[in-house]
Short mmCIF file of N, CA and C in Angstrom, two decimals:
data_model
loop_
_atom_site.label_atom_id
_atom_site.label_comp_id
_atom_site.label_asym_id
_atom_site.label_seq_id
_atom_site.Cartn_x
_atom_site.Cartn_y
_atom_site.Cartn_z
N MET A 1 120.23 48.90 367.10
CA MET A 1 121.39 48.44 367.82
C MET A 1 122.01 49.60 368.60
N LEU A 2 123.30 49.84 368.38
CA LEU A 2 123.99 50.89 369.13
C LEU A 2 123.36 52.25 368.88
N GLU A 3 123.04 52.57 367.62
CA GLU A 3 122.49 53.89 367.34
C GLU A 3 121.16 54.09 368.05
N ARG A 4 120.34 53.06 368.14
CA ARG A 4 119.07 53.18 368.85
C ARG A 4 119.33 53.45 370.32
N TYR A 5 120.29 52.73 370.90
CA TYR A 5 120.65 52.96 372.30
C TYR A 5 121.20 54.36 372.51
N LEU A 6 122.08 54.79 371.62
CA LEU A 6 122.66 56.13 371.75
C LEU A 6 121.58 57.20 371.76
N TRP A 7 120.58 57.05 370.91
CA TRP A 7 119.54 58.09 370.82
C TRP A 7 118.46 57.95 371.87
N SER A 8 118.37 56.78 372.52
CA SER A 8 117.38 56.66 373.59
C SER A 8 117.77 57.50 374.79
N SER A 9 119.04 57.88 374.89
CA SER A 9 119.54 58.68 376.01
C SER A 9 119.61 60.16 375.67
N ARG A 10 118.96 60.59 374.62
CA ARG A 10 119.11 61.96 374.11
C ARG A 10 118.77 63.04 375.13
N SER A 11 117.71 62.87 375.93
CA SER A 11 117.36 63.94 376.86
C SER A 11 118.43 64.12 377.92
N ALA A 12 119.03 63.04 378.37
CA ALA A 12 120.14 63.15 379.32
C ALA A 12 121.33 63.84 378.67
N THR A 13 121.55 63.58 377.40
CA THR A 13 122.64 64.23 376.68
C THR A 13 122.44 65.73 376.67
N SER A 14 121.23 66.18 376.40
CA SER A 14 120.95 67.61 376.34
C SER A 14 121.21 68.27 377.68
N ALA A 15 120.75 67.65 378.74
CA ALA A 15 120.94 68.24 380.06
C ALA A 15 122.41 68.30 380.43
N GLN A 16 123.13 67.24 380.13
CA GLN A 16 124.53 67.19 380.49
C GLN A 16 125.38 68.14 379.66
N GLY A 17 124.97 68.38 378.42
CA GLY A 17 125.82 69.13 377.53
C GLY A 17 125.52 70.61 377.46
N GLN A 18 124.60 71.13 378.28
CA GLN A 18 124.25 72.54 378.20
C GLN A 18 125.48 73.41 378.45
N GLY A 19 125.70 74.33 377.54
CA GLY A 19 126.76 75.31 377.71
C GLY A 19 128.16 74.77 377.54
N ARG A 20 128.31 73.52 377.15
CA ARG A 20 129.65 72.95 377.00
C ARG A 20 129.80 72.36 375.62
N ASP A 21 130.93 72.58 375.07
CA ASP A 21 131.22 72.07 373.73
C ASP A 21 131.74 70.64 373.82
N LEU A 22 131.35 69.81 372.88
CA LEU A 22 131.76 68.41 372.85
C LEU A 22 133.28 68.28 372.88
N GLU A 23 133.97 69.04 372.07
CA GLU A 23 135.43 68.96 372.03
C GLU A 23 136.06 69.36 373.37
N ASP A 24 135.51 70.36 374.03
CA ASP A 24 136.03 70.78 375.33
C ASP A 24 135.91 69.67 376.36
N GLN A 25 134.81 68.96 376.34
CA GLN A 25 134.63 67.87 377.30
C GLN A 25 135.59 66.72 377.03
N ILE A 26 135.82 66.44 375.76
CA ILE A 26 136.76 65.38 375.40
C ILE A 26 138.17 65.77 375.87
N GLU A 27 138.56 67.01 375.58
CA GLU A 27 139.88 67.48 375.99
C GLU A 27 140.04 67.43 377.50
N GLU A 28 139.00 67.79 378.22
CA GLU A 28 139.06 67.76 379.69
C GLU A 28 139.29 66.34 380.21
N ILE A 29 138.63 65.36 379.62
CA ILE A 29 138.83 63.96 380.02
C ILE A 29 140.27 63.54 379.78
N VAL A 30 140.79 63.87 378.61
CA VAL A 30 142.16 63.49 378.27
C VAL A 30 143.14 64.10 379.26
N LYS A 31 143.00 65.38 379.52
CA LYS A 31 143.93 66.07 380.42
C LYS A 31 143.77 65.60 381.86
N ASN A 32 142.53 65.29 382.29
CA ASN A 32 142.33 64.78 383.65
C ASN A 32 142.98 63.41 383.86
N LEU A 33 143.15 62.67 382.79
CA LEU A 33 143.87 61.40 382.88
C LEU A 33 145.39 61.61 382.91
N GLY A 34 145.81 62.84 382.65
CA GLY A 34 147.24 63.13 382.64
C GLY A 34 147.91 62.91 381.30
N LEU A 35 147.12 62.85 380.24
CA LEU A 35 147.67 62.65 378.90
C LEU A 35 147.79 63.99 378.19
N SER A 36 148.77 64.08 377.32
CA SER A 36 148.88 65.28 376.49
C SER A 36 148.10 65.02 375.20
N CYS A 37 147.65 66.10 374.59
CA CYS A 37 146.89 65.96 373.35
C CYS A 37 147.00 67.23 372.53
N SER A 38 146.66 67.08 371.27
CA SER A 38 146.51 68.22 370.37
C SER A 38 145.06 68.22 369.91
N MET A 39 144.52 69.41 369.76
CA MET A 39 143.14 69.55 369.30
C MET A 39 143.15 70.24 367.95
N ARG A 40 142.32 69.76 367.03
CA ARG A 40 142.11 70.37 365.73
C ARG A 40 143.41 70.57 364.94
N GLY A 41 143.76 69.58 364.19
CA GLY A 41 144.96 69.64 363.35
C GLY A 41 144.89 68.57 362.27
N ARG A 42 146.06 68.13 361.81
CA ARG A 42 146.15 67.07 360.80
C ARG A 42 147.14 66.03 361.28
N PHE A 43 146.87 64.78 360.94
CA PHE A 43 147.81 63.72 361.27
C PHE A 43 148.23 63.02 359.98
N THR A 44 149.38 62.36 360.06
CA THR A 44 149.89 61.61 358.92
C THR A 44 149.57 60.15 359.12
N GLY A 45 148.95 59.56 358.13
CA GLY A 45 148.55 58.17 358.21
C GLY A 45 149.17 57.34 357.11
N ARG A 46 148.47 56.31 356.73
CA ARG A 46 148.95 55.35 355.73
C ARG A 46 149.35 56.05 354.44
N GLY A 47 150.49 55.65 353.90
CA GLY A 47 150.97 56.19 352.65
C GLY A 47 151.47 57.62 352.75
N GLY A 48 151.64 58.11 353.98
CA GLY A 48 152.08 59.49 354.16
C GLY A 48 150.99 60.51 353.92
N ASN A 49 149.76 60.05 353.71
CA ASN A 49 148.63 60.97 353.51
C ASN A 49 148.20 61.56 354.84
N THR A 50 147.56 62.72 354.76
CA THR A 50 147.13 63.38 355.99
C THR A 50 145.60 63.50 356.02
N ALA A 51 145.10 63.64 357.23
CA ALA A 51 143.66 63.82 357.43
C ALA A 51 143.46 64.73 358.63
N PRO A 52 142.34 65.46 358.67
CA PRO A 52 142.08 66.32 359.82
C PRO A 52 141.66 65.50 361.03
N PHE A 53 142.01 65.99 362.21
CA PHE A 53 141.54 65.38 363.45
C PHE A 53 141.00 66.48 364.35
N ASP A 54 140.17 66.08 365.30
CA ASP A 54 139.72 66.98 366.35
C ASP A 54 140.46 66.68 367.65
N LEU A 55 141.04 65.48 367.75
CA LEU A 55 141.79 65.06 368.92
C LEU A 55 142.93 64.17 368.45
N ALA A 56 144.14 64.41 368.98
CA ALA A 56 145.27 63.53 368.71
C ALA A 56 146.04 63.34 370.01
N ILE A 57 146.34 62.09 370.33
CA ILE A 57 147.10 61.74 371.53
C ILE A 57 148.23 60.84 371.10
N PRO A 58 149.46 61.08 371.43
CA PRO A 58 149.95 62.14 372.29
C PRO A 58 150.25 63.44 371.59
N GLY A 59 150.07 63.52 370.29
CA GLY A 59 150.33 64.79 369.63
C GLY A 59 150.06 64.68 368.15
N GLU A 60 150.52 65.67 367.42
CA GLU A 60 150.26 65.72 365.98
C GLU A 60 151.13 64.77 365.20
N ASN A 61 150.97 64.77 363.90
CA ASN A 61 151.69 63.99 362.91
C ASN A 61 151.38 62.51 362.98
N ASN A 62 151.95 61.77 363.92
CA ASN A 62 151.79 60.33 363.94
C ASN A 62 151.30 59.86 365.30
N PRO A 63 150.14 60.30 365.75
CA PRO A 63 149.67 59.98 367.09
C PRO A 63 149.20 58.53 367.23
N LEU A 64 149.14 58.07 368.46
CA LEU A 64 148.60 56.75 368.76
C LEU A 64 147.08 56.74 368.62
N ILE A 65 146.44 57.82 369.06
CA ILE A 65 144.98 57.91 369.07
C ILE A 65 144.55 59.17 368.33
N VAL A 66 143.59 59.03 367.43
CA VAL A 66 143.00 60.20 366.77
C VAL A 66 141.49 60.11 366.94
N GLY A 67 140.87 61.28 366.98
CA GLY A 67 139.43 61.30 367.15
C GLY A 67 138.80 62.40 366.32
N ALA A 68 137.55 62.17 365.97
CA ALA A 68 136.73 63.15 365.26
C ALA A 68 135.52 63.45 366.13
N ALA A 69 135.34 64.71 366.49
CA ALA A 69 134.21 65.14 367.32
C ALA A 69 133.23 65.89 366.42
N LYS A 70 132.07 65.34 366.23
CA LYS A 70 131.10 65.90 365.30
C LYS A 70 129.77 66.11 366.01
N GLY A 71 129.63 67.25 366.64
CA GLY A 71 128.39 67.60 367.30
C GLY A 71 127.65 68.63 366.47
N PHE A 72 126.45 68.30 366.01
CA PHE A 72 125.73 69.19 365.13
C PHE A 72 124.28 69.32 365.54
N ASN A 73 123.80 70.54 365.49
CA ASN A 73 122.38 70.79 365.63
C ASN A 73 121.78 71.16 364.30
N SER A 74 122.59 71.10 363.25
CA SER A 74 122.09 71.40 361.91
C SER A 74 121.80 70.09 361.19
N THR A 75 121.42 70.20 359.94
CA THR A 75 121.14 69.02 359.14
C THR A 75 121.87 69.14 357.82
N GLY A 76 121.75 68.12 357.01
CA GLY A 76 122.20 68.20 355.63
C GLY A 76 123.66 67.89 355.42
N SER A 77 124.28 68.63 354.49
CA SER A 77 125.61 68.29 354.00
C SER A 77 126.68 68.37 355.08
N LYS A 78 126.50 69.21 356.10
CA LYS A 78 127.50 69.28 357.16
C LYS A 78 127.64 67.92 357.85
N LEU A 79 126.54 67.22 358.02
CA LEU A 79 126.59 65.91 358.66
C LEU A 79 127.23 64.88 357.75
N SER A 80 126.94 64.94 356.46
CA SER A 80 127.59 64.04 355.51
C SER A 80 129.09 64.31 355.46
N ASP A 81 129.49 65.57 355.51
CA ASP A 81 130.91 65.92 355.56
C ASP A 81 131.56 65.36 356.81
N ALA A 82 130.86 65.41 357.94
CA ALA A 82 131.38 64.87 359.19
C ALA A 82 131.62 63.37 359.07
N VAL A 83 130.70 62.68 358.45
CA VAL A 83 130.87 61.24 358.25
C VAL A 83 132.08 60.97 357.38
N ARG A 84 132.25 61.75 356.33
CA ARG A 84 133.41 61.58 355.45
C ARG A 84 134.72 61.80 356.20
N GLU A 85 134.74 62.75 357.13
CA GLU A 85 135.96 62.97 357.92
C GLU A 85 136.27 61.76 358.80
N ILE A 86 135.24 61.16 359.40
CA ILE A 86 135.45 59.96 360.21
C ILE A 86 135.92 58.81 359.33
N GLU A 87 135.32 58.67 358.16
CA GLU A 87 135.75 57.62 357.22
C GLU A 87 137.20 57.83 356.78
N GLU A 88 137.58 59.08 356.59
CA GLU A 88 138.95 59.38 356.18
C GLU A 88 139.94 58.99 357.28
N LEU A 89 139.62 59.27 358.53
CA LEU A 89 140.48 58.83 359.63
C LEU A 89 140.61 57.31 359.62
N ALA A 90 139.49 56.62 359.44
CA ALA A 90 139.50 55.16 359.42
C ALA A 90 140.34 54.63 358.26
N ASP A 91 140.23 55.26 357.09
CA ASP A 91 140.98 54.81 355.91
C ASP A 91 142.48 55.02 356.04
N LEU A 92 142.88 56.11 356.69
CA LEU A 92 144.30 56.46 356.75
C LEU A 92 145.01 55.95 358.00
N ARG A 93 144.27 55.41 358.95
CA ARG A 93 144.89 54.95 360.19
C ARG A 93 145.93 53.90 359.91
N LEU A 94 146.99 53.96 360.68
CA LEU A 94 148.01 52.92 360.63
C LEU A 94 147.55 51.77 361.54
N PRO A 95 148.10 50.58 361.35
CA PRO A 95 147.65 49.44 362.15
C PRO A 95 147.75 49.66 363.66
N ARG A 96 148.68 50.46 364.11
CA ARG A 96 148.86 50.69 365.55
C ARG A 96 148.04 51.87 366.07
N GLN A 97 147.31 52.55 365.22
CA GLN A 97 146.55 53.72 365.64
C GLN A 97 145.11 53.35 366.00
N PHE A 98 144.56 54.12 366.94
CA PHE A 98 143.18 53.96 367.36
C PHE A 98 142.39 55.17 366.88
N VAL A 99 141.16 54.93 366.44
CA VAL A 99 140.29 56.00 365.97
C VAL A 99 138.99 55.98 366.78
N PHE A 100 138.67 57.13 367.37
CA PHE A 100 137.43 57.28 368.12
C PHE A 100 136.58 58.35 367.45
N ALA A 101 135.27 58.11 367.43
CA ALA A 101 134.32 59.07 366.87
C ALA A 101 133.39 59.55 367.97
N PHE A 102 133.18 60.86 368.02
CA PHE A 102 132.29 61.48 368.99
C PHE A 102 131.19 62.17 368.21
N ILE A 103 129.96 61.76 368.46
CA ILE A 103 128.83 62.32 367.72
C ILE A 103 127.79 62.81 368.72
N ASP A 104 127.23 63.96 368.46
CA ASP A 104 126.19 64.47 369.31
C ASP A 104 125.48 65.61 368.61
N GLY A 105 124.26 65.87 369.01
CA GLY A 105 123.48 66.95 368.43
C GLY A 105 122.22 66.43 367.79
N ILE A 106 121.18 67.20 367.85
CA ILE A 106 119.87 66.78 367.36
C ILE A 106 119.86 66.55 365.85
N GLY A 107 120.77 67.21 365.12
CA GLY A 107 120.82 67.02 363.68
C GLY A 107 121.08 65.58 363.27
N TRP A 108 121.83 64.84 364.08
CA TRP A 108 122.12 63.45 363.76
C TRP A 108 120.86 62.59 363.78
N LYS A 109 119.90 62.96 364.60
CA LYS A 109 118.68 62.15 364.72
C LYS A 109 117.94 62.05 363.39
N ARG A 110 118.05 63.08 362.59
CA ARG A 110 117.37 63.08 361.29
C ARG A 110 118.25 62.51 360.17
N ARG A 111 119.45 62.11 360.49
CA ARG A 111 120.38 61.60 359.49
C ARG A 111 120.73 60.14 359.76
N GLU A 112 119.70 59.31 359.78
CA GLU A 112 119.88 57.90 360.12
C GLU A 112 120.89 57.20 359.21
N ALA A 113 120.88 57.51 357.93
CA ALA A 113 121.83 56.86 357.01
C ALA A 113 123.27 57.22 357.37
N ASP A 114 123.52 58.47 357.74
CA ASP A 114 124.86 58.88 358.15
C ASP A 114 125.27 58.20 359.45
N LEU A 115 124.35 58.12 360.40
CA LEU A 115 124.64 57.40 361.65
C LEU A 115 124.95 55.94 361.38
N ARG A 116 124.21 55.34 360.47
CA ARG A 116 124.44 53.94 360.12
C ARG A 116 125.84 53.76 359.52
N ARG A 117 126.28 54.70 358.70
CA ARG A 117 127.63 54.62 358.12
C ARG A 117 128.69 54.63 359.21
N ILE A 118 128.51 55.49 360.22
CA ILE A 118 129.47 55.55 361.33
C ILE A 118 129.41 54.26 362.14
N TYR A 119 128.19 53.81 362.43
CA TYR A 119 128.03 52.57 363.18
C TYR A 119 128.69 51.41 362.44
N ASN A 120 128.54 51.33 361.12
CA ASN A 120 129.15 50.26 360.34
C ASN A 120 130.68 50.31 360.42
N LEU A 121 131.24 51.50 360.48
CA LEU A 121 132.70 51.61 360.67
C LEU A 121 133.11 50.96 361.98
N TRP A 122 132.34 51.22 363.03
CA TRP A 122 132.64 50.65 364.34
C TRP A 122 132.40 49.13 364.33
N GLU A 123 131.26 48.72 363.81
CA GLU A 123 130.90 47.30 363.79
C GLU A 123 131.93 46.47 363.02
N ASN A 124 132.48 47.04 361.95
CA ASN A 124 133.46 46.34 361.11
C ASN A 124 134.90 46.62 361.54
N GLN A 125 135.07 47.24 362.70
CA GLN A 125 136.37 47.49 363.33
C GLN A 125 137.29 48.41 362.54
N TYR A 126 136.70 49.36 361.81
CA TYR A 126 137.50 50.39 361.17
C TYR A 126 137.77 51.54 362.14
N ILE A 127 136.89 51.71 363.11
CA ILE A 127 137.11 52.66 364.21
C ILE A 127 136.93 51.90 365.51
N ASP A 128 137.47 52.45 366.58
CA ASP A 128 137.53 51.73 367.84
C ASP A 128 136.46 52.12 368.85
N GLY A 129 135.72 53.18 368.59
CA GLY A 129 134.67 53.57 369.51
C GLY A 129 133.81 54.69 368.96
N ILE A 130 132.54 54.71 369.40
CA ILE A 130 131.59 55.78 369.08
C ILE A 130 131.03 56.26 370.42
N TYR A 131 131.01 57.58 370.61
CA TYR A 131 130.57 58.12 371.88
C TYR A 131 129.71 59.36 371.68
N THR A 132 128.71 59.52 372.54
CA THR A 132 127.96 60.76 372.66
C THR A 132 128.31 61.35 374.02
N LEU A 133 127.74 62.49 374.35
CA LEU A 133 128.02 63.09 375.65
C LEU A 133 127.70 62.16 376.81
N VAL A 134 126.63 61.41 376.72
CA VAL A 134 126.29 60.50 377.82
C VAL A 134 127.21 59.29 377.90
N HIS A 135 128.02 59.08 376.89
CA HIS A 135 128.93 57.93 376.87
C HIS A 135 130.38 58.32 377.10
N LEU A 136 130.62 59.52 377.58
CA LEU A 136 132.01 59.96 377.77
C LEU A 136 132.71 59.20 378.90
N GLU A 137 131.97 58.67 379.87
CA GLU A 137 132.61 57.82 380.89
C GLU A 137 133.17 56.55 380.26
N ARG A 138 132.43 56.01 379.30
CA ARG A 138 132.92 54.82 378.57
C ARG A 138 134.16 55.18 377.77
N PHE A 139 134.16 56.38 377.15
CA PHE A 139 135.35 56.83 376.44
C PHE A 139 136.53 56.93 377.40
N LYS A 140 136.30 57.50 378.56
CA LYS A 140 137.38 57.64 379.55
C LYS A 140 137.99 56.28 379.88
N GLU A 141 137.16 55.28 380.09
CA GLU A 141 137.66 53.94 380.38
C GLU A 141 138.40 53.33 379.19
N ASP A 142 137.84 53.49 377.99
CA ASP A 142 138.50 52.97 376.79
C ASP A 142 139.85 53.65 376.58
N LEU A 143 139.87 54.96 376.75
CA LEU A 143 141.11 55.72 376.58
C LEU A 143 142.15 55.28 377.60
N LYS A 144 141.73 55.14 378.83
CA LYS A 144 142.64 54.72 379.89
C LYS A 144 143.23 53.34 379.57
N ASN A 145 142.40 52.41 379.11
CA ASN A 145 142.87 51.08 378.75
C ASN A 145 143.92 51.12 377.65
N VAL A 146 143.67 51.91 376.62
CA VAL A 146 144.63 52.04 375.51
C VAL A 146 145.92 52.67 376.02
N ALA A 147 145.79 53.72 376.82
CA ALA A 147 146.97 54.44 377.32
C ALA A 147 147.84 53.55 378.22
N VAL A 148 147.22 52.75 379.07
CA VAL A 148 147.98 51.83 379.93
C VAL A 148 148.66 50.76 379.08
N ARG A 149 147.92 50.18 378.15
CA ARG A 149 148.47 49.13 377.29
C ARG A 149 149.68 49.61 376.48
N HIS A 150 149.66 50.90 376.11
CA HIS A 150 150.74 51.44 375.28
C HIS A 150 151.69 52.33 376.08
N GLU A 151 151.63 52.20 377.40
CA GLU A 151 152.55 52.83 378.33
C GLU A 151 152.57 54.36 378.25
N LEU A 152 151.39 54.94 377.97
CA LEU A 152 151.26 56.39 378.06
C LEU A 152 150.91 56.80 379.48
N LEU A 153 150.38 55.86 380.24
CA LEU A 153 150.06 56.08 381.67
C LEU A 153 150.79 55.07 382.50
#
């Protein structure tokens, strides 16, 4: 399904992502839309619990949008930890919050079970989007739609 499609575009992802960090590209999209954001921090979610984020819009603590950017060229426990961070965002999100996951890197290709866990979060509407480098235009459109609907733009 989605994961097969995401990985069928892998060579384009590599070419597009040379020399650029996944988080930097995400931040650039957000700022080019004219939105403010915080990168790499913690947000407060359900029950007053906190979780780490890689992206928060419009800012820290109680943002409208949170994201986890997990680009790995390694394998093993780092990828499982990344999945747990995305799951934690999904678990702690408030009803009005949006959660986006950004995944990229060759290490994910060997971690099909971890990719499936992320895909299941999206399929069951625990997160609002999954993106790789080749899908950042789709993220831009999704972000713009959320921002307009919630009067951030």
